[in-house]
Coordinates of C-alpha atoms in Angstrom, one line a residue:
X1 CA 33.5 -155.1 -166.7
X2 CA 34.5 -155.5 -170.1
X3 CA 36.0 -151.9 -170.1
X4 CA 37.6 -152.6 -166.6
X5 CA 38.8 -155.9 -167.8
X6 CA 40.5 -153.8 -171.0
X7 CA 41.8 -151.1 -169.0
X8 CA 43.7 -153.8 -166.7
X9 CA 45.0 -155.8 -169.7
X10 CA 46.4 -152.3 -171.4
X11 CA 48.2 -151.4 -167.8
X12 CA 49.9 -154.8 -168.0
X13 CA 48.3 -156.9 -165.5
X14 CA 48.2 -160.7 -166.3
X15 CA 45.1 -162.2 -167.9
X16 CA 43.9 -164.6 -165.6
X17 CA 44.1 -162.1 -162.2
X18 CA 42.6 -159.6 -164.6
X19 CA 39.9 -161.7 -165.0
X20 CA 39.2 -162.9 -161.7
X21 CA 40.1 -159.2 -160.1
X22 CA 37.3 -157.8 -162.3
X23 CA 35.1 -160.5 -161.4
X24 CA 35.1 -160.5 -157.9
X25 CA 35.3 -156.3 -157.8
X26 CA 32.2 -156.3 -159.7
X27 CA 30.4 -159.2 -158.1
X28 CA 31.4 -157.7 -154.7
X29 CA 29.9 -154.1 -156.2
X30 CA 26.7 -155.9 -157.4
X31 CA 26.2 -158.0 -153.8
X32 CA 26.5 -154.7 -152.1
X33 CA 23.7 -153.1 -154.1
X34 CA 21.5 -156.3 -154.4
X35 CA 22.0 -157.1 -158.1
X36 CA 23.7 -159.9 -157.9
X37 CA 23.3 -163.2 -155.8
X38 CA 26.2 -164.9 -153.7
X39 CA 25.2 -168.4 -154.8
X40 CA 26.9 -167.8 -158.1
X41 CA 30.2 -167.9 -156.3
X42 CA 29.0 -170.5 -153.6
X43 CA 27.7 -173.5 -156.5
X44 CA 28.7 -172.9 -160.1
X45 CA 31.7 -171.7 -159.4
X46 CA 33.4 -174.6 -158.0
X47 CA 31.5 -177.1 -160.1
X48 CA 33.0 -174.9 -163.5
X49 CA 36.5 -175.5 -162.1
X50 CA 35.9 -179.4 -161.1
X51 CA 34.3 -179.6 -165.3
X52 CA 37.8 -177.8 -166.5
X53 CA 39.7 -180.7 -164.2
X54 CA 37.4 -183.4 -165.7
X55 CA 37.4 -182.1 -169.0
X56 CA 39.3 -185.1 -171.4
X57 CA 39.3 -182.3 -174.6
X58 CA 41.2 -180.2 -172.3
X59 CA 44.1 -182.8 -172.3
X60 CA 44.7 -182.0 -175.6
X61 CA 46.4 -178.9 -174.9
X62 CA 49.3 -179.6 -173.2
X63 CA 50.1 -182.8 -175.1
X64 CA 49.9 -180.4 -178.1
X65 CA 52.1 -177.7 -176.5
X66 CA 54.8 -180.8 -176.1
X67 CA 54.8 -181.9 -179.6
X68 CA 55.2 -178.3 -180.7
X69 CA 58.1 -177.4 -178.2
X70 CA 60.1 -180.5 -178.8
X71 CA 59.5 -180.1 -182.6
X72 CA 60.6 -176.1 -182.3
X73 CA 63.7 -177.4 -180.0
X74 CA 65.0 -180.1 -182.2
X75 CA 65.7 -177.8 -185.0
X76 CA 63.2 -179.5 -187.9
X77 CA 62.2 -175.9 -189.2
X78 CA 65.7 -175.1 -190.0
X79 CA 66.1 -178.2 -192.0
X80 CA 62.9 -177.7 -194.2
X81 CA 63.5 -174.3 -194.1
X82 CA 66.9 -174.6 -196.1
X83 CA 66.0 -177.5 -198.5
X84 CA 62.7 -175.7 -199.5
X85 CA 64.8 -172.9 -199.9
X86 CA 66.8 -174.9 -202.1
X87 CA 64.0 -176.4 -203.9
X88 CA 61.9 -173.3 -204.9
X89 CA 65.0 -171.1 -204.5
X90 CA 65.3 -171.1 -209.1
X91 CA 61.7 -169.2 -208.6
X92 CA 61.1 -165.8 -208.5
X93 CA 59.5 -165.2 -205.2
X94 CA 60.8 -169.1 -204.3
X95 CA 61.9 -167.8 -200.7
X96 CA 58.6 -166.3 -200.1
X97 CA 57.1 -169.1 -201.1
X98 CA 59.0 -171.8 -199.0
X99 CA 58.3 -169.7 -195.4
X100 CA 54.8 -170.3 -196.3
X101 CA 54.9 -174.0 -197.3
X102 CA 57.1 -174.3 -194.3
X103 CA 54.8 -172.3 -192.2
X104 CA 51.8 -174.6 -192.9
X105 CA 53.6 -177.5 -192.4
X106 CA 54.5 -176.3 -189.1
X107 CA 51.5 -175.2 -188.2
X108 CA 49.9 -178.3 -188.8
X109 CA 52.7 -179.9 -186.4
X110 CA 53.2 -177.3 -183.8
X111 CA 50.3 -174.7 -184.0
X112 CA 52.2 -172.0 -181.4
X113 CA 52.6 -168.8 -183.5
X114 CA 54.9 -167.4 -181.7
X115 CA 57.4 -170.4 -181.6
X116 CA 56.9 -170.3 -185.4
X117 CA 57.3 -166.6 -186.3
X118 CA 60.3 -166.4 -184.1
X119 CA 62.1 -169.6 -185.8
X120 CA 61.4 -168.3 -189.4
X121 CA 62.3 -164.7 -188.5
X122 CA 65.6 -166.0 -187.2
X123 CA 66.4 -168.4 -190.1
X124 CA 64.8 -167.1 -193.0
X125 CA 64.8 -163.0 -193.1
X126 CA 68.5 -162.7 -192.7
X127 CA 68.9 -165.0 -196.1
X128 CA 66.1 -162.8 -197.7
X129 CA 67.6 -159.6 -197.2
X130 CA 70.8 -160.8 -197.9
X131 CA 69.7 -162.4 -201.4
X132 CA 68.1 -158.9 -202.1
X133 CA 64.5 -159.3 -201.0
X134 CA 62.2 -156.3 -200.4
X135 CA 62.9 -155.7 -196.3
X136 CA 58.6 -155.3 -196.2
X137 CA 57.1 -158.2 -198.6
X138 CA 60.0 -160.4 -196.3
X139 CA 58.8 -159.4 -193.1
X140 CA 55.2 -160.0 -193.9
X141 CA 55.4 -163.1 -195.8
X142 CA 57.2 -164.7 -192.3
X143 CA 54.7 -163.0 -189.9
X144 CA 51.7 -164.3 -192.2
X145 CA 52.8 -167.7 -192.5
X146 CA 53.6 -167.8 -188.5
X147 CA 50.4 -167.2 -187.8
X148 CA 48.9 -169.9 -190.2
X149 CA 48.9 -172.3 -186.7
X150 CA 46.0 -170.4 -185.7
X151 CA 44.1 -172.1 -187.9
X152 CA 45.6 -175.1 -189.9
X153 CA 44.4 -178.0 -187.1
X154 CA 45.4 -179.4 -184.8
X155 CA 45.4 -176.0 -183.1
X156 CA 45.0 -174.7 -179.3
X157 CA 43.0 -172.0 -180.7
X158 CA 40.6 -174.9 -182.6
X159 CA 40.2 -176.9 -179.1
X160 CA 39.4 -174.2 -177.0
X161 CA 37.0 -172.6 -179.3
X162 CA 35.5 -176.0 -179.6
X163 CA 35.2 -177.1 -176.0
X164 CA 33.3 -173.3 -175.8
X165 CA 31.4 -174.0 -179.0
X166 CA 30.2 -177.0 -178.1
X167 CA 28.9 -175.9 -174.5
X168 CA 27.2 -172.5 -176.2
X169 CA 25.9 -175.0 -178.9
X170 CA 24.3 -177.3 -176.2
X171 CA 23.1 -174.3 -174.0
X172 CA 21.3 -173.2 -176.9
X173 CA 19.4 -175.8 -177.9
X174 CA 18.0 -176.4 -174.3
X175 CA 16.8 -172.6 -174.1
X176 CA 15.0 -173.6 -177.0
X177 CA 13.3 -176.8 -175.3
X178 CA 15.7 -179.4 -177.2
X179 CA 15.8 -181.7 -174.1
X180 CA 18.2 -184.1 -176.2
X181 CA 20.5 -181.7 -177.4
X182 CA 23.2 -182.7 -180.4
X183 CA 27.1 -181.9 -180.0
X184 CA 29.6 -180.3 -182.2
X185 CA 33.3 -181.8 -181.1
X186 CA 36.7 -180.5 -181.8
X187 CA 37.1 -182.9 -184.5
X188 CA 33.9 -181.2 -185.9
X189 CA 35.7 -177.6 -186.2
X190 CA 39.0 -179.7 -187.1
X191 CA 37.4 -180.9 -190.2
X192 CA 35.7 -177.6 -190.6
X193 CA 38.8 -175.4 -190.6
X194 CA 40.8 -177.7 -192.7
X195 CA 40.1 -176.4 -196.0
X196 CA 39.6 -172.6 -195.0
X197 CA 43.3 -173.1 -193.4
X198 CA 44.3 -174.2 -197.4
X199 CA 42.5 -171.9 -198.9
X200 CA 44.6 -169.0 -196.7
X201 CA 47.6 -170.8 -198.2
X202 CA 46.7 -170.9 -201.6
X203 CA 45.4 -167.3 -201.5
X204 CA 49.4 -166.2 -199.3
X205 CA 51.0 -168.5 -202.4
X206 CA 48.9 -166.6 -205.4
X207 CA 50.0 -163.0 -203.9
X208 CA 53.3 -164.0 -203.5
X209 CA 53.8 -165.6 -206.9
X210 CA 51.8 -162.0 -208.6
X211 CA 54.6 -159.6 -206.3
X212 CA 57.4 -161.8 -207.7
X213 CA 56.0 -161.8 -211.1
X214 CA 55.1 -157.9 -211.4
X215 CA 58.0 -156.9 -209.4
X216 CA 60.7 -159.5 -209.8
X217 CA 63.5 -157.2 -208.2
X218 CA 61.6 -157.5 -204.9
X219 CA 61.9 -161.3 -205.1
X220 CA 65.0 -162.2 -207.4
X221 CA 65.8 -166.3 -207.5
X222 CA 68.5 -167.7 -205.7
X223 CA 72.4 -167.9 -207.4
X224 CA 72.7 -171.5 -209.2
X225 CA 75.9 -172.0 -207.0
X226 CA 73.9 -171.4 -203.6
X227 CA 70.9 -173.3 -204.0
X228 CA 72.9 -176.5 -206.3
X229 CA 71.6 -179.2 -208.3
X230 CA 67.9 -179.3 -208.4
X231 CA 68.0 -183.2 -208.2
X232 CA 70.1 -183.1 -205.1
X233 CA 67.7 -180.4 -203.5
X234 CA 64.8 -183.1 -204.3
X235 CA 66.5 -185.4 -202.7
X236 CA 67.1 -183.3 -199.4
X237 CA 63.8 -182.1 -199.2
X238 CA 62.1 -185.7 -199.6
X239 CA 64.6 -187.1 -197.0
X240 CA 63.6 -184.0 -194.6
X241 CA 59.9 -183.8 -195.3
X242 CA 58.5 -187.5 -194.5
X243 CA 59.1 -187.2 -190.6
X244 CA 56.8 -184.3 -189.9
X245 CA 54.4 -184.9 -193.0
X246 CA 53.9 -188.8 -191.2
X247 CA 53.4 -187.1 -187.6
X248 CA 50.8 -184.7 -189.3
X249 CA 48.6 -187.4 -191.2
X250 CA 49.1 -189.7 -188.1
X251 CA 48.0 -186.9 -186.0
X252 CA 45.3 -184.9 -187.7
X253 CA 44.5 -188.2 -190.2
X254 CA 43.6 -190.4 -186.8
X255 CA 41.1 -187.3 -185.4
X256 CA 39.4 -186.5 -188.7
X257 CA 39.2 -190.7 -189.6
X258 CA 37.3 -191.5 -186.4
X259 CA 39.9 -193.4 -185.1
X260 CA 41.2 -191.3 -182.2
X261 CA 39.7 -188.3 -180.4
X262 CA 41.9 -185.3 -180.1
X263 CA 43.4 -186.0 -176.8
X264 CA 44.4 -189.6 -177.8
X265 CA 45.8 -187.8 -181.4
X266 CA 47.5 -185.6 -179.3
X267 CA 49.3 -187.9 -177.1
X268 CA 50.4 -189.6 -180.4
X269 CA 51.8 -186.4 -181.5
X270 CA 53.5 -185.7 -178.1
X271 CA 55.3 -189.6 -178.9
X272 CA 55.9 -188.9 -182.4
X273 CA 57.5 -185.6 -181.8
X274 CA 59.7 -186.8 -179.4
X275 CA 61.0 -190.0 -181.4
X276 CA 61.7 -187.5 -184.6
X277 CA 63.4 -185.5 -182.2
X278 CA 65.8 -188.1 -180.6
X279 CA 66.0 -189.8 -184.0
X280 CA 67.5 -186.6 -185.4
X281 CA 69.7 -185.8 -182.5
X282 CA 71.3 -189.4 -182.0
X283 CA 74.8 -189.8 -183.5
X284 CA 75.0 -192.2 -186.7
X285 CA 74.9 -195.5 -185.7
X286 CA 73.8 -194.8 -182.1
X287 CA 71.7 -197.6 -180.8
X288 CA 69.0 -194.8 -179.9
X289 CA 68.5 -194.7 -183.2
X290 CA 67.5 -198.0 -183.9
X291 CA 65.4 -198.2 -180.9
X292 CA 63.6 -195.4 -182.0
X293 CA 63.1 -196.9 -185.5
X294 CA 61.6 -199.9 -183.9
X295 CA 59.3 -197.8 -181.4
X296 CA 58.2 -196.1 -185.0
X297 CA 57.3 -199.1 -186.7
X298 CA 55.5 -200.5 -183.1
X299 CA 53.7 -197.2 -183.2
X300 CA 52.3 -198.2 -186.9
X301 CA 51.6 -201.8 -186.4
X302 CA 49.6 -200.5 -182.9
X303 CA 47.2 -198.0 -185.1
X304 CA 46.6 -201.1 -187.9
X305 CA 45.5 -203.6 -185.1
X306 CA 43.7 -200.9 -183.1
X307 CA 41.6 -200.4 -186.8
X308 CA 41.1 -203.8 -187.5
X309 CA 40.5 -205.7 -184.1
X310 CA 38.7 -204.7 -181.0
X311 CA 41.7 -204.4 -178.4
X312 CA 39.3 -204.0 -175.0
X313 CA 40.6 -206.4 -172.1
X314 CA 37.6 -206.0 -170.0
X315 CA 35.2 -208.1 -172.1
X316 CA 33.5 -211.5 -170.9
X317 CA 34.6 -213.6 -174.0
X318 CA 37.3 -212.8 -176.2
X319 CA 38.3 -214.3 -179.8
X320 CA 41.7 -216.0 -180.5
X321 CA 42.0 -214.0 -182.9
X322 CA 41.8 -210.7 -181.0
X323 CA 43.8 -212.3 -178.0
X324 CA 46.5 -212.2 -180.4
X325 CA 45.8 -209.4 -181.2
X326 CA 46.0 -207.4 -177.4
X327 CA 49.4 -209.4 -176.8
X328 CA 50.9 -207.9 -180.1
X329 CA 49.5 -204.3 -178.9
X330 CA 51.2 -204.6 -175.3
X331 CA 54.2 -205.6 -176.9
X332 CA 53.9 -202.6 -179.7
X333 CA 53.8 -200.7 -176.3
X334 CA 56.4 -201.8 -174.6
X335 CA 58.5 -201.0 -177.9
X336 CA 57.1 -197.8 -178.1
X337 CA 58.1 -196.8 -174.2
X338 CA 61.3 -198.1 -175.2
X339 CA 61.6 -195.7 -177.9
X340 CA 60.6 -192.7 -176.4
X341 CA 62.6 -193.6 -173.2
X342 CA 66.1 -193.7 -175.6
X343 CA 64.8 -190.2 -177.2
X344 CA 64.6 -189.0 -174.0
X345 CA 68.1 -189.6 -173.3
X346 CA 69.5 -188.8 -176.1
X347 CA 67.2 -185.2 -175.5
X348 CA 68.7 -185.0 -172.1
X349 CA 72.1 -185.5 -173.5
X350 CA 71.1 -182.7 -176.0
X351 CA 70.3 -180.2 -172.9
X352 CA 66.9 -180.2 -174.3
X353 CA 64.6 -181.7 -171.5
X354 CA 64.8 -179.1 -169.1
X355 CA 63.8 -176.1 -171.6
X356 CA 61.0 -178.1 -173.2
X357 CA 59.3 -179.0 -169.9
X358 CA 59.5 -175.7 -168.8
X359 CA 58.1 -174.0 -171.4
X360 CA 55.4 -176.9 -171.8
X361 CA 54.9 -175.9 -168.1
X362 CA 54.3 -172.2 -168.6
X363 CA 52.2 -172.2 -171.3
X364 CA 50.0 -174.8 -169.9
X365 CA 49.7 -173.2 -166.6
X366 CA 49.0 -169.6 -168.1
X367 CA 46.4 -171.6 -170.3
X368 CA 44.4 -173.1 -167.6
X369 CA 44.6 -170.3 -165.2
X370 CA 42.9 -167.9 -167.5
X371 CA 40.3 -170.7 -167.7
X372 CA 40.0 -170.5 -164.7
X373 CA 39.3 -166.8 -164.4
X374 CA 37.3 -166.5 -167.7
X375 CA 35.2 -168.9 -166.2
X376 CA 34.6 -166.7 -162.6
X377 CA 34.3 -163.8 -165.3
X378 CA 31.9 -165.1 -167.3
X379 CA 29.8 -166.5 -163.9
X380 CA 29.7 -162.6 -162.5
X381 CA 29.2 -160.7 -166.0
X382 CA 25.9 -163.9 -166.3
X383 CA 24.8 -163.1 -162.7
X384 CA 24.3 -159.3 -163.1
X385 CA 22.3 -159.7 -166.4
X386 CA 25.3 -159.2 -168.9
X387 CA 24.1 -162.3 -170.8
X388 CA 20.8 -161.3 -171.4
X389 CA 21.9 -157.8 -172.2
X390 CA 24.4 -159.2 -175.2
X391 CA 21.3 -161.5 -176.4
X392 CA 19.0 -158.9 -176.9
X393 CA 21.6 -156.2 -178.5
X394 CA 22.3 -158.8 -181.2
X395 CA 18.7 -159.4 -181.6
X396 CA 17.9 -156.0 -182.0
X397 CA 20.7 -155.3 -184.3
X398 CA 20.1 -154.7 -188.0
X399 CA 19.9 -157.2 -191.0
X400 CA 19.0 -160.1 -188.5
X401 CA 21.4 -162.8 -188.1
X402 CA 23.7 -161.4 -190.6
X403 CA 23.9 -158.2 -189.0
X404 CA 24.7 -160.0 -185.5
X405 CA 27.5 -161.8 -186.7
X406 CA 29.2 -158.5 -188.7
X407 CA 28.6 -157.1 -185.1
X408 CA 30.2 -160.0 -183.3
X409 CA 33.2 -160.1 -185.8
X410 CA 34.2 -156.6 -185.7
X411 CA 34.5 -156.1 -182.0
X412 CA 36.4 -159.2 -181.8
X413 CA 38.6 -157.9 -184.5
X414 CA 39.1 -154.9 -182.2
X415 CA 39.8 -156.8 -179.1
X416 CA 42.2 -158.9 -181.1
X417 CA 44.2 -155.2 -181.0
X418 CA 44.3 -155.4 -177.0
X419 CA 43.7 -159.4 -175.8
X420 CA 45.3 -162.5 -176.9
X421 CA 43.2 -165.1 -178.8
X422 CA 43.0 -167.1 -175.4
X423 CA 41.2 -164.7 -173.3
X424 CA 39.2 -163.7 -176.8
X425 CA 37.7 -167.0 -176.9
X426 CA 37.2 -167.8 -173.4
X427 CA 35.5 -164.5 -172.1
X428 CA 34.1 -163.6 -175.5
X429 CA 32.7 -166.5 -177.1
X430 CA 30.7 -167.9 -174.3
X431 CA 28.9 -164.7 -174.0
X432 CA 27.8 -164.4 -177.7
X433 CA 27.6 -167.7 -179.0
X434 CA 24.6 -169.0 -177.3
X435 CA 22.3 -166.0 -178.8
X436 CA 23.6 -166.0 -182.3
X437 CA 23.3 -170.1 -182.2
X438 CA 19.8 -169.6 -181.1
X439 CA 19.4 -167.6 -184.8
X440 CA 20.2 -170.8 -186.4
X441 CA 23.8 -170.2 -186.8
X442 CA 25.5 -173.5 -187.5
X443 CA 28.2 -174.1 -184.6
X444 CA 31.0 -175.3 -186.9
X445 CA 30.9 -172.5 -189.7
X446 CA 30.7 -169.8 -186.5
X447 CA 33.8 -171.3 -185.0
X448 CA 35.8 -171.2 -188.3
X449 CA 34.9 -167.9 -188.6
X450 CA 35.6 -166.9 -185.1
X451 CA 39.1 -169.0 -186.1
X452 CA 40.0 -166.9 -189.0
X453 CA 39.2 -163.3 -187.5
X454 CA 41.4 -164.1 -184.3
X455 CA 44.2 -165.3 -186.6
X456 CA 43.5 -161.9 -188.7
X457 CA 43.8 -160.3 -185.3
X458 CA 47.6 -161.7 -185.2
X459 CA 48.7 -159.4 -188.2
X460 CA 46.8 -156.7 -187.9
X461 CA 49.1 -153.2 -187.2
X462 CA 50.0 -151.8 -184.5
X463 CA 49.5 -154.4 -182.1
X464 CA 49.5 -157.8 -183.9
X465 CA 51.2 -160.6 -181.6
X466 CA 53.0 -162.0 -184.8
X467 CA 54.5 -158.7 -185.8
X468 CA 56.0 -157.9 -182.0
X469 CA 57.5 -161.7 -182.3
X470 CA 59.1 -160.9 -185.8
X471 CA 60.5 -157.6 -184.3
X472 CA 62.1 -159.1 -181.6
X473 CA 64.2 -161.3 -184.0
X474 CA 64.4 -159.1 -187.2
X475 CA 67.8 -157.0 -187.7
X476 CA 68.0 -153.4 -186.8
X477 CA 68.2 -152.8 -190.8
X478 CA 64.6 -153.9 -190.6
X479 CA 62.5 -150.9 -189.8
X480 CA 59.2 -151.2 -188.1
X481 CA 57.0 -149.3 -190.6
X482 CA 58.4 -151.7 -193.2
X483 CA 57.0 -155.1 -190.8
X484 CA 53.5 -153.4 -191.0
X485 CA 53.9 -152.4 -194.4
X486 CA 54.5 -156.1 -195.4
X487 CA 51.6 -157.5 -193.2
X488 CA 48.9 -155.2 -194.4
X489 CA 48.7 -157.0 -197.8
X490 CA 47.9 -160.4 -195.8
X491 CA 45.4 -158.7 -193.4
X492 CA 43.3 -157.6 -196.5
X493 CA 44.1 -161.5 -198.2
X494 CA 42.6 -162.4 -194.4
X495 CA 39.9 -160.3 -194.5
X496 CA 38.9 -161.6 -198.3
X497 CA 39.3 -165.2 -196.8
X498 CA 36.9 -164.0 -194.4
X499 CA 34.5 -162.5 -196.7
X500 CA 34.7 -165.5 -198.8
X501 CA 34.0 -167.9 -195.7
X502 CA 31.3 -165.8 -194.9
X503 CA 29.7 -166.2 -197.9
X504 CA 30.1 -169.7 -198.9
X505 CA 29.6 -171.2 -195.4
X506 CA 29.9 -174.7 -197.3
X507 CA 33.7 -174.3 -196.8
X508 CA 33.5 -174.6 -193.4
X509 CA 30.7 -177.3 -193.2
X510 CA 31.2 -179.6 -196.3
X511 CA 33.9 -182.0 -195.0
X512 CA 32.5 -182.3 -191.4
X513 CA 29.1 -183.2 -192.8
X514 CA 30.6 -185.9 -195.3
X515 CA 33.0 -187.2 -192.5
X516 CA 30.7 -187.2 -189.8
X517 CA 27.3 -188.0 -191.4
X518 CA 25.9 -191.2 -191.7

């Protein structure tokens, strides 16, 4: 089944239909040979589809996609890159450092690898080349910074991994006779991935600084006339940074603090992105700007009210203080709606609404169609005994749990050459995670380890998706071999980060244990 699936994907067939078609083919083949029970089609599959439709966590996927697309289309990344380049331009390698920092900010606000790589490739690569930067170093820096959206929360891959890891963790506990299983949430994975993501950013910056120090001709400083006065550059950066930073803190902070679920925080992110885009695009002095600022203040007030007061209305007796709080919260909601409406009008005037809706709908449809196809694939695979085969193979791997994890990581790394992270997450994780978790592996650590591994596959030549995205927007003067050569050091850095995370699981498990343990 796996080999047939890989062959279909390499032949260019869509992933969702390849998954479902392979499953139906082998299900019918197993049925004709008496090796498959048709009840897997009749009962569990409709229940799984219904479960996907009713999964509250997965609602976060389209909302985070809307958030990322709105920020991409409103060209906030352009301002960030320009101001960061002026701020760090006096340093050797300053443009590379600014690309990494902006990549981390975009990762925490958009989480869409393709959009980030394309945006920074169009904006930064020509400038870096014009200023004498080495093409390989420039290409590698941009591609690596773009992939940070895989590991820095909020990330779509972490949402999907969290959902799959939660199911696998409960399944593993039930198989071990634990009938009151513990849960692992997307919030746990977000908290677990935060420090590894920041560690990866730090390693990127160390490498870029070392290259600029050892070979300054590969990463020269910007001329003073181009970067301007440092004070002006600092003020411009301080003017550009607050909106995306506030959005990141509002979304990620509300999840990590336990104030909001990932789905609720994604809603805040989508609304916040619309307000930022509307304020940025509205002309100075326009009434829409005032309405958006009032709406942003109302959003902050609503968060404060929800933190300190119980705003539930369906209670028998509500104290007077909380009644006043509920009325104030209702007024805040009305002001937020007015601000969002004003933002949508501004975005419609700038002809952004259609492109945002089309791209968001396209990506969301792809994700959920793959989910449905992957559910059928995993059911047939389990019905044919594949799950037991994998469990026995992992148990028989030399080195126990450590050997099994290394084997799975190698397989996922290789599959990353030909499969997208969504297919790997939805096909491979449900098959291998229960067996690994039954060996006593921590689910948060395993999920973060898999996320870093999937990120590495985005950069690995010759099939890394980030390299394809960059090749599509890079000038013709930049050769494909230069893009590959520039990516290799960052691949080695990611493998180093994977090794550090494997040797020191506390990097991933410490923050969730501190935040979510009484």
